[in-house]
Amino acid sequence: MTKTHPFDLSGRVVVVTGGNGGLGLGMADTLAELGAKVAIWGRNPDKNATALDRINRHGGDHIALACDVCNWDQIDAAMAQTLDHYGRVDGMFANAGVGGGPKPFTERSVQEWRDLMAANLDGVVRSFQVAAKHMIERGANGDAFGRLVCTSSVASIDGAAFNEHYGASKGALNSLVRATAVELARHGITVNAILPGYAESDMTAGLMDNEKFVRNVMPRIPVRRFGTPQDFGGIASYLMSDLSAYHTGQCFVIDGGYTIF
């Protein structure tokens, strides 16, 4: 495929789970703008349609599929549909997840723990599995290329008090990335994690509307603003491009300096 510049993603097919809103849509939009064919997997049909309309403004061949990553059968079906449509998948951005409800650790129920892990950890595991299997098979036929990226959180490296199940799920993703990066490197597949700080999304809308929260947290962010979905398009583009071929097993903190201040 002919490239016009290092970030030209023409010919690449990228899946973005949870790509119908928030940070996922920010990544999907930039990837589409740079020429990638984007498959959005999301569980809300209306949000899927709206997101598809947005990325279609860049032209290209994009699709949106109904998929709840808590259900592995739906992940398998969405992967089959994506491959049927495009014939290949070059990148899997496993972004879908849920926020944890604040509660004392000793009062966390078994069901709350399991429900969050099903979305934030298990859904990423299966998304990575189906994508990696396809990428390994394609590589064996002389077309070695693959990008696996998950959305973790700075909660995985900070003390996520009253939200320990969320922090634990994201910490597990960091370990998953390091292990699979080592295992899959021989197949031309890189694996990395993006760790957002406080950023605007449906998940954080309640926090952003809380004056006390904003008053306390904003002074701790050196750039003095919350992140936006567009702030994550750059790292997504880099990780999807050929320029990141030697960069694997890493956790990219995108937080406006929050964790170092």
PDB file of C-alpha atoms in Angstrom:
ATOM      1  CA  MET A   1       0.000   0.000   0.000  1.00  0.00           C
ATOM      2  CA  THR A   2       1.285   3.470  -0.936  1.00  0.00           C
ATOM      3  CA  LYS A   3       1.711   5.907   1.964  1.00  0.00           C
ATOM      4  CA  THR A   4       1.603   9.686   1.623  1.00  0.00           C
ATOM      5  CA  HIS A   5       3.062  10.338   5.101  1.00  0.00           C
ATOM      6  CA  PRO A   6       4.098   8.276   8.168  1.00  0.00           C
ATOM      7  CA  PHE A   7       0.665   8.628   9.772  1.00  0.00           C
ATOM      8  CA  ASP A   8      -1.248   7.685   6.652  1.00  0.00           C
ATOM      9  CA  LEU A   9      -3.430   4.767   7.752  1.00  0.00           C
ATOM     10  CA  SER A  10      -4.959   4.064   4.366  1.00  0.00           C
ATOM     11  CA  GLY A  11      -5.658   0.368   3.924  1.00  0.00           C
ATOM     12  CA  ARG A  12      -5.656  -0.363   7.658  1.00  0.00           C
ATOM     13  CA  VAL A  13      -8.745  -1.739   9.378  1.00  0.00           C
ATOM     14  CA  VAL A  14      -9.247  -0.815  13.026  1.00  0.00           C
ATOM     15  CA  VAL A  15     -11.822  -1.990  15.560  1.00  0.00           C
ATOM     16  CA  VAL A  16     -12.670   0.388  18.409  1.00  0.00           C
ATOM     17  CA  THR A  17     -14.840  -1.172  21.101  1.00  0.00           C
ATOM     18  CA  GLY A  18     -16.891   1.433  22.904  1.00  0.00           C
ATOM     19  CA  GLY A  19     -16.072   3.659  19.951  1.00  0.00           C
ATOM     20  CA  ASN A  20     -19.526   5.235  19.928  1.00  0.00           C
ATOM     21  CA  GLY A  21     -18.714   7.863  22.550  1.00  0.00           C
ATOM     22  CA  GLY A  22     -16.143   9.478  24.808  1.00  0.00           C
ATOM     23  CA  LEU A  23     -12.478   8.650  24.387  1.00  0.00           C
ATOM     24  CA  GLY A  24     -13.258   5.752  22.057  1.00  0.00           C
ATOM     25  CA  LEU A  25     -15.023   8.040  19.611  1.00  0.00           C
ATOM     26  CA  GLY A  26     -12.170  10.536  19.866  1.00  0.00           C
ATOM     27  CA  MET A  27      -9.759   7.804  18.803  1.00  0.00           C
ATOM     28  CA  ALA A  28     -12.076   6.403  16.125  1.00  0.00           C
ATOM     29  CA  ASP A  29     -12.614   9.852  14.632  1.00  0.00           C
ATOM     30  CA  THR A  30      -8.888  10.601  14.298  1.00  0.00           C
ATOM     31  CA  LEU A  31      -8.112   7.134  12.948  1.00  0.00           C
ATOM     32  CA  ALA A  32     -10.795   7.594  10.287  1.00  0.00           C
ATOM     33  CA  GLU A  33      -9.490  11.070   9.466  1.00  0.00           C
ATOM     34  CA  LEU A  34      -6.063   9.555   8.779  1.00  0.00           C
ATOM     35  CA  GLY A  35      -7.507   7.048   6.352  1.00  0.00           C
ATOM     36  CA  ALA A  36      -8.223   3.937   8.419  1.00  0.00           C
ATOM     37  CA  LYS A  37     -11.368   1.915   7.938  1.00  0.00           C
ATOM     38  CA  VAL A  38     -13.002   1.884  11.363  1.00  0.00           C
ATOM     39  CA  ALA A  39     -15.390  -0.671  12.823  1.00  0.00           C
ATOM     40  CA  ILE A  40     -17.140   0.656  15.912  1.00  0.00           C
ATOM     41  CA  TRP A  41     -18.397  -1.979  18.329  1.00  0.00           C
ATOM     42  CA  GLY A  42     -20.919  -0.643  20.839  1.00  0.00           C
ATOM     43  CA  ARG A  43     -23.986  -1.854  22.677  1.00  0.00           C
ATOM     44  CA  ASN A  44     -26.180   1.240  22.101  1.00  0.00           C
ATOM     45  CA  PRO A  45     -27.623   1.288  18.543  1.00  0.00           C
ATOM     46  CA  ASP A  46     -28.510   4.985  18.640  1.00  0.00           C
ATOM     47  CA  LYS A  47     -25.035   6.009  19.802  1.00  0.00           C
ATOM     48  CA  ASN A  48     -23.523   3.679  17.196  1.00  0.00           C
ATOM     49  CA  ALA A  49     -25.482   5.411  14.433  1.00  0.00           C
ATOM     50  CA  THR A  50     -24.531   8.895  15.635  1.00  0.00           C
ATOM     51  CA  ALA A  51     -20.861   7.957  15.918  1.00  0.00           C
ATOM     52  CA  LEU A  52     -20.910   6.396  12.454  1.00  0.00           C
ATOM     53  CA  ASP A  53     -22.364   9.585  10.991  1.00  0.00           C
ATOM     54  CA  ARG A  54     -19.524  11.546  12.568  1.00  0.00           C
ATOM     55  CA  ILE A  55     -16.639   9.436  11.278  1.00  0.00           C
ATOM     56  CA  ASN A  56     -18.267   9.068   7.861  1.00  0.00           C
ATOM     57  CA  ARG A  57     -17.591  12.776   7.344  1.00  0.00           C
ATOM     58  CA  HIS A  58     -13.996  11.807   6.638  1.00  0.00           C
ATOM     59  CA  GLY A  59     -15.023   9.480   3.845  1.00  0.00           C
ATOM     60  CA  GLY A  60     -13.965   5.853   3.688  1.00  0.00           C
ATOM     61  CA  ASP A  61     -15.631   2.584   4.540  1.00  0.00           C
ATOM     62  CA  HIS A  62     -16.757   2.471   8.185  1.00  0.00           C
ATOM     63  CA  ILE A  63     -19.250   0.282  10.038  1.00  0.00           C
ATOM     64  CA  ALA A  64     -20.878   0.121  13.461  1.00  0.00           C
ATOM     65  CA  LEU A  65     -21.860  -3.194  15.014  1.00  0.00           C
ATOM     66  CA  ALA A  66     -23.928  -4.035  18.080  1.00  0.00           C
ATOM     67  CA  CYS A  67     -21.663  -5.666  20.652  1.00  0.00           C
ATOM     68  CA  ASP A  68     -21.681  -5.947  24.427  1.00  0.00           C
ATOM     69  CA  VAL A  69     -18.144  -6.935  25.433  1.00  0.00           C
ATOM     70  CA  CYS A  70     -19.494  -8.605  28.577  1.00  0.00           C
ATOM     71  CA  ASN A  71     -20.818 -11.282  26.242  1.00  0.00           C
ATOM     72  CA  TRP A  72     -18.024 -13.281  24.577  1.00  0.00           C
ATOM     73  CA  ASP A  73     -20.432 -14.718  21.995  1.00  0.00           C
ATOM     74  CA  GLN A  74     -21.205 -11.168  20.851  1.00  0.00           C
ATOM     75  CA  ILE A  75     -17.488 -10.392  20.602  1.00  0.00           C
ATOM     76  CA  ASP A  76     -16.972 -13.492  18.472  1.00  0.00           C
ATOM     77  CA  ALA A  77     -19.930 -12.540  16.263  1.00  0.00           C
ATOM     78  CA  ALA A  78     -18.745  -8.945  15.841  1.00  0.00           C
ATOM     79  CA  MET A  79     -15.284 -10.149  14.860  1.00  0.00           C
ATOM     80  CA  ALA A  80     -16.781 -12.517  12.298  1.00  0.00           C
ATOM     81  CA  GLN A  81     -18.918  -9.693  10.859  1.00  0.00           C
ATOM     82  CA  THR A  82     -15.938  -7.342  10.708  1.00  0.00           C
ATOM     83  CA  LEU A  83     -13.798  -9.907   8.901  1.00  0.00           C
ATOM     84  CA  ASP A  84     -16.662 -10.712   6.551  1.00  0.00           C
ATOM     85  CA  HIS A  85     -16.919  -7.021   5.651  1.00  0.00           C
ATOM     86  CA  TYR A  86     -13.234  -6.094   5.413  1.00  0.00           C
ATOM     87  CA  GLY A  87     -11.357  -9.381   5.119  1.00  0.00           C
ATOM     88  CA  ARG A  88      -8.821  -8.281   7.743  1.00  0.00           C
ATOM     89  CA  VAL A  89      -8.349  -6.465  11.055  1.00  0.00           C
ATOM     90  CA  ASP A  90      -5.067  -4.623  11.646  1.00  0.00           C
ATOM     91  CA  GLY A  91      -5.810  -2.974  14.965  1.00  0.00           C
ATOM     92  CA  MET A  92      -7.949  -3.780  17.988  1.00  0.00           C
ATOM     93  CA  PHE A  93      -8.546  -0.848  20.332  1.00  0.00           C
ATOM     94  CA  ALA A  94     -10.258  -2.497  23.304  1.00  0.00           C
ATOM     95  CA  ASN A  95     -11.679   0.647  24.832  1.00  0.00           C
ATOM     96  CA  ALA A  96     -15.118  -0.398  26.114  1.00  0.00           C
ATOM     97  CA  GLY A  97     -15.549  -0.386  29.870  1.00  0.00           C
ATOM     98  CA  VAL A  98     -17.606   0.857  32.776  1.00  0.00           C
ATOM     99  CA  GLY A  99     -16.922   3.070  35.774  1.00  0.00           C
ATOM    100  CA  GLY A 100     -17.086   1.798  39.314  1.00  0.00           C
ATOM    101  CA  GLY A 101     -19.616   3.127  41.763  1.00  0.00           C
ATOM    102  CA  PRO A 102     -17.891   4.677  44.814  1.00  0.00           C
ATOM    103  CA  LYS A 103     -18.382   2.557  47.907  1.00  0.00           C
ATOM    104  CA  PRO A 104     -16.289   1.445  50.905  1.00  0.00           C
ATOM    105  CA  PHE A 105     -14.154  -1.564  50.055  1.00  0.00           C
ATOM    106  CA  THR A 106     -15.676  -3.684  52.827  1.00  0.00           C
ATOM    107  CA  GLU A 107     -19.176  -3.151  51.417  1.00  0.00           C
ATOM    108  CA  ARG A 108     -18.411  -4.141  47.815  1.00  0.00           C
ATOM    109  CA  SER A 109     -20.662  -7.032  46.762  1.00  0.00           C
ATOM    110  CA  VAL A 110     -19.500 -10.075  44.841  1.00  0.00           C
ATOM    111  CA  GLN A 111     -21.852  -9.194  41.976  1.00  0.00           C
ATOM    112  CA  GLU A 112     -20.561  -5.626  41.697  1.00  0.00           C
ATOM    113  CA  TRP A 113     -17.018  -6.961  41.526  1.00  0.00           C
ATOM    114  CA  ARG A 114     -17.833  -9.563  38.893  1.00  0.00           C
ATOM    115  CA  ASP A 115     -19.937  -7.248  36.724  1.00  0.00           C
ATOM    116  CA  LEU A 116     -17.180  -4.653  36.504  1.00  0.00           C
ATOM    117  CA  MET A 117     -14.475  -7.240  35.815  1.00  0.00           C
ATOM    118  CA  ALA A 118     -16.631  -8.755  33.059  1.00  0.00           C
ATOM    119  CA  ALA A 119     -16.645  -5.440  31.194  1.00  0.00           C
ATOM    120  CA  ASN A 120     -13.257  -3.928  32.016  1.00  0.00           C
ATOM    121  CA  LEU A 121     -11.048  -7.010  32.045  1.00  0.00           C
ATOM    122  CA  ASP A 122     -12.756 -10.049  30.548  1.00  0.00           C
ATOM    123  CA  GLY A 123     -14.109  -8.065  27.580  1.00  0.00           C
ATOM    124  CA  VAL A 124     -10.613  -6.835  26.738  1.00  0.00           C
ATOM    125  CA  VAL A 125      -9.173 -10.335  27.076  1.00  0.00           C
ATOM    126  CA  ARG A 126     -11.639 -11.799  24.573  1.00  0.00           C
ATOM    127  CA  SER A 127     -11.321  -8.854  22.180  1.00  0.00           C
ATOM    128  CA  PHE A 128      -7.554  -9.298  22.210  1.00  0.00           C
ATOM    129  CA  GLN A 129      -7.871 -13.064  21.763  1.00  0.00           C
ATOM    130  CA  VAL A 130     -10.032 -12.969  18.628  1.00  0.00           C
ATOM    131  CA  ALA A 131      -7.939 -10.203  17.076  1.00  0.00           C
ATOM    132  CA  ALA A 132      -4.612 -11.851  17.899  1.00  0.00           C
ATOM    133  CA  LYS A 133      -5.724 -15.196  16.479  1.00  0.00           C
ATOM    134  CA  HIS A 134      -6.578 -13.530  13.177  1.00  0.00           C
ATOM    135  CA  MET A 135      -3.347 -11.499  13.138  1.00  0.00           C
ATOM    136  CA  ILE A 136      -1.205 -14.564  13.850  1.00  0.00           C
ATOM    137  CA  GLU A 137      -2.884 -16.504  11.042  1.00  0.00           C
ATOM    138  CA  ARG A 138      -2.455 -13.598   8.631  1.00  0.00           C
ATOM    139  CA  GLY A 139       1.193 -13.231   9.626  1.00  0.00           C
ATOM    140  CA  ALA A 140       1.816 -16.892   8.932  1.00  0.00           C
ATOM    141  CA  ASN A 141       0.691 -16.180   5.375  1.00  0.00           C
ATOM    142  CA  GLY A 142       3.275 -13.427   4.915  1.00  0.00           C
ATOM    143  CA  ASP A 143       1.263 -10.420   6.129  1.00  0.00           C
ATOM    144  CA  ALA A 144       2.623  -9.818   9.629  1.00  0.00           C
ATOM    145  CA  PHE A 145       1.134  -6.719  11.244  1.00  0.00           C
ATOM    146  CA  GLY A 146      -0.988  -6.198  14.333  1.00  0.00           C
ATOM    147  CA  ARG A 147      -1.794  -3.588  16.933  1.00  0.00           C
ATOM    148  CA  LEU A 148      -3.552  -4.417  20.206  1.00  0.00           C
ATOM    149  CA  VAL A 149      -4.337  -1.437  22.427  1.00  0.00           C
ATOM    150  CA  CYS A 150      -6.460  -1.252  25.550  1.00  0.00           C
ATOM    151  CA  THR A 151      -7.766   1.698  27.533  1.00  0.00           C
ATOM    152  CA  SER A 152      -6.536   1.390  31.099  1.00  0.00           C
ATOM    153  CA  SER A 153      -6.545   4.299  33.582  1.00  0.00           C
ATOM    154  CA  VAL A 154      -4.310   6.229  35.950  1.00  0.00           C
ATOM    155  CA  ALA A 155      -6.467   4.536  38.600  1.00  0.00           C
ATOM    156  CA  SER A 156      -4.270   1.505  37.930  1.00  0.00           C
ATOM    157  CA  ILE A 157      -1.209   3.312  39.324  1.00  0.00           C
ATOM    158  CA  ASP A 158      -2.827   5.704  41.816  1.00  0.00           C
ATOM    159  CA  GLY A 159      -4.763   4.752  44.921  1.00  0.00           C
ATOM    160  CA  ALA A 160      -8.348   4.474  43.671  1.00  0.00           C
ATOM    161  CA  ALA A 161      -9.974   4.781  47.091  1.00  0.00           C
ATOM    162  CA  PHE A 162     -13.636   3.715  47.226  1.00  0.00           C
ATOM    163  CA  ASN A 163     -13.227   2.456  43.657  1.00  0.00           C
ATOM    164  CA  GLU A 164     -10.841  -0.424  44.208  1.00  0.00           C
ATOM    165  CA  HIS A 165     -12.559  -2.798  41.786  1.00  0.00           C
ATOM    166  CA  TYR A 166     -12.147  -0.273  38.962  1.00  0.00           C
ATOM    167  CA  GLY A 167      -8.478   0.295  39.806  1.00  0.00           C
ATOM    168  CA  ALA A 168      -7.894  -3.452  40.084  1.00  0.00           C
ATOM    169  CA  SER A 169      -9.459  -4.114  36.679  1.00  0.00           C
ATOM    170  CA  LYS A 170      -7.233  -1.532  35.045  1.00  0.00           C
ATOM    171  CA  GLY A 171      -4.126  -2.771  36.871  1.00  0.00           C
ATOM    172  CA  ALA A 172      -4.837  -6.219  35.483  1.00  0.00           C
ATOM    173  CA  LEU A 173      -4.908  -4.744  31.980  1.00  0.00           C
ATOM    174  CA  ASN A 174      -1.417  -3.306  32.465  1.00  0.00           C
ATOM    175  CA  SER A 175      -0.125  -6.766  33.343  1.00  0.00           C
ATOM    176  CA  LEU A 176      -2.037  -8.342  30.458  1.00  0.00           C
ATOM    177  CA  VAL A 177      -0.391  -5.892  28.053  1.00  0.00           C
ATOM    178  CA  ARG A 178       3.125  -6.672  29.256  1.00  0.00           C
ATOM    179  CA  ALA A 179       2.618 -10.432  29.055  1.00  0.00           C
ATOM    180  CA  THR A 180       0.968 -10.492  25.638  1.00  0.00           C
ATOM    181  CA  ALA A 181       3.500  -7.980  24.245  1.00  0.00           C
ATOM    182  CA  VAL A 182       6.278 -10.468  24.958  1.00  0.00           C
ATOM    183  CA  GLU A 183       4.331 -13.443  23.648  1.00  0.00           C
ATOM    184  CA  LEU A 184       3.029 -11.866  20.447  1.00  0.00           C
ATOM    185  CA  ALA A 185       6.054  -9.814  19.361  1.00  0.00           C
ATOM    186  CA  ARG A 186       7.381 -12.669  17.211  1.00  0.00           C
ATOM    187  CA  HIS A 187       4.216 -12.391  15.123  1.00  0.00           C
ATOM    188  CA  GLY A 188       4.696  -8.690  14.368  1.00  0.00           C
ATOM    189  CA  ILE A 189       2.019  -7.697  16.885  1.00  0.00           C
ATOM    190  CA  THR A 190       2.547  -4.871  19.366  1.00  0.00           C
ATOM    191  CA  VAL A 191       0.487  -4.537  22.541  1.00  0.00           C
ATOM    192  CA  ASN A 192       0.144  -1.344  24.553  1.00  0.00           C
ATOM    193  CA  ALA A 193      -2.134   0.403  27.035  1.00  0.00           C
ATOM    194  CA  ILE A 194      -3.391   3.976  27.205  1.00  0.00           C
ATOM    195  CA  LEU A 195      -3.867   5.347  30.733  1.00  0.00           C
ATOM    196  CA  PRO A 196      -6.172   8.394  30.681  1.00  0.00           C
ATOM    197  CA  GLY A 197      -6.348  10.798  33.574  1.00  0.00           C
ATOM    198  CA  TYR A 198      -9.503  12.794  34.228  1.00  0.00           C
ATOM    199  CA  ALA A 199     -11.132  13.307  30.837  1.00  0.00           C
ATOM    200  CA  GLU A 200     -14.557  14.292  29.589  1.00  0.00           C
ATOM    201  CA  SER A 201     -16.790  11.342  28.705  1.00  0.00           C
ATOM    202  CA  ASP A 202     -20.170   9.843  29.518  1.00  0.00           C
ATOM    203  CA  MET A 203     -18.485   7.918  32.325  1.00  0.00           C
ATOM    204  CA  THR A 204     -17.149  11.047  34.017  1.00  0.00           C
ATOM    205  CA  ALA A 205     -20.048  13.420  33.281  1.00  0.00           C
ATOM    206  CA  GLY A 206     -21.244  13.298  36.886  1.00  0.00           C
ATOM    207  CA  LEU A 207     -17.793  14.199  38.202  1.00  0.00           C
ATOM    208  CA  MET A 208     -17.375  17.078  35.772  1.00  0.00           C
ATOM    209  CA  ASP A 209     -20.704  18.536  36.942  1.00  0.00           C
ATOM    210  CA  ASN A 210     -19.664  18.328  40.603  1.00  0.00           C
ATOM    211  CA  GLU A 211     -18.337  21.753  41.612  1.00  0.00           C
ATOM    212  CA  LYS A 212     -16.567  20.428  44.703  1.00  0.00           C
ATOM    213  CA  PHE A 213     -14.781  17.761  42.660  1.00  0.00           C
ATOM    214  CA  VAL A 214     -13.702  20.237  39.988  1.00  0.00           C
ATOM    215  CA  ARG A 215     -12.534  22.739  42.599  1.00  0.00           C
ATOM    216  CA  ASN A 216     -10.383  20.121  44.334  1.00  0.00           C
ATOM    217  CA  VAL A 217      -8.996  18.288  41.305  1.00  0.00           C
ATOM    218  CA  MET A 218      -8.360  21.021  38.743  1.00  0.00           C
ATOM    219  CA  PRO A 219      -5.446  22.583  40.708  1.00  0.00           C
ATOM    220  CA  ARG A 220      -3.748  19.158  40.658  1.00  0.00           C
ATOM    221  CA  ILE A 221      -3.678  19.066  36.841  1.00  0.00           C
ATOM    222  CA  PRO A 222      -0.678  21.058  35.554  1.00  0.00           C
ATOM    223  CA  VAL A 223      -2.304  21.914  32.207  1.00  0.00           C
ATOM    224  CA  ARG A 224      -5.341  23.205  34.177  1.00  0.00           C
ATOM    225  CA  ARG A 225      -8.035  21.455  32.193  1.00  0.00           C
ATOM    226  CA  PHE A 226      -9.631  18.068  31.873  1.00  0.00           C
ATOM    227  CA  GLY A 227      -8.815  15.896  28.905  1.00  0.00           C
ATOM    228  CA  THR A 228     -11.083  15.727  25.882  1.00  0.00           C
ATOM    229  CA  PRO A 229     -11.756  12.810  23.516  1.00  0.00           C
ATOM    230  CA  GLN A 230      -9.654  14.557  20.876  1.00  0.00           C
ATOM    231  CA  ASP A 231      -6.620  14.438  23.175  1.00  0.00           C
ATOM    232  CA  PHE A 232      -6.446  10.679  22.616  1.00  0.00           C
ATOM    233  CA  GLY A 233      -6.446  10.712  18.831  1.00  0.00           C
ATOM    234  CA  GLY A 234      -2.712  11.382  18.671  1.00  0.00           C
ATOM    235  CA  ILE A 235      -1.607   8.411  20.752  1.00  0.00           C
ATOM    236  CA  ALA A 236      -4.078   6.159  18.917  1.00  0.00           C
ATOM    237  CA  SER A 237      -2.673   7.268  15.575  1.00  0.00           C
ATOM    238  CA  TYR A 238       0.916   6.717  16.673  1.00  0.00           C
ATOM    239  CA  LEU A 239       0.201   3.237  18.024  1.00  0.00           C
ATOM    240  CA  MET A 240      -1.639   2.305  14.818  1.00  0.00           C
ATOM    241  CA  SER A 241       1.088   3.626  12.526  1.00  0.00           C
ATOM    242  CA  ASP A 242       4.231   1.927  11.238  1.00  0.00           C
ATOM    243  CA  LEU A 243       6.273   4.360  13.357  1.00  0.00           C
ATOM    244  CA  SER A 244       5.372   2.456  16.544  1.00  0.00           C
ATOM    245  CA  ALA A 245       6.584  -0.938  15.296  1.00  0.00           C
ATOM    246  CA  TYR A 246       9.342  -1.084  17.948  1.00  0.00           C
ATOM    247  CA  HIS A 247       7.192   0.206  20.808  1.00  0.00           C
ATOM    248  CA  THR A 248       5.421  -2.523  22.742  1.00  0.00           C
ATOM    249  CA  GLY A 249       4.453  -3.562  26.247  1.00  0.00           C
ATOM    250  CA  GLN A 250       4.101   0.019  27.465  1.00  0.00           C
ATOM    251  CA  CYS A 251       1.570   2.016  29.461  1.00  0.00           C
ATOM    252  CA  PHE A 252       1.109   5.497  27.961  1.00  0.00           C
ATOM    253  CA  VAL A 253      -0.093   7.968  30.588  1.00  0.00           C
ATOM    254  CA  ILE A 254      -2.179  10.759  29.017  1.00  0.00           C
ATOM    255  CA  ASP A 255      -3.264  12.898  31.961  1.00  0.00           C
ATOM    256  CA  GLY A 256      -2.124  16.488  31.541  1.00  0.00           C
ATOM    257  CA  GLY A 257       0.574  15.864  34.143  1.00  0.00           C
ATOM    258  CA  TYR A 258      -1.824  14.806  36.916  1.00  0.00           C
ATOM    259  CA  THR A 259       0.165  11.816  38.151  1.00  0.00           C
ATOM    260  CA  ILE A 260       3.487  13.658  38.402  1.00  0.00           C
ATOM    261  CA  PHE A 261       2.230  16.740  40.263  1.00  0.00           C
TER     262      PHE A 261
END
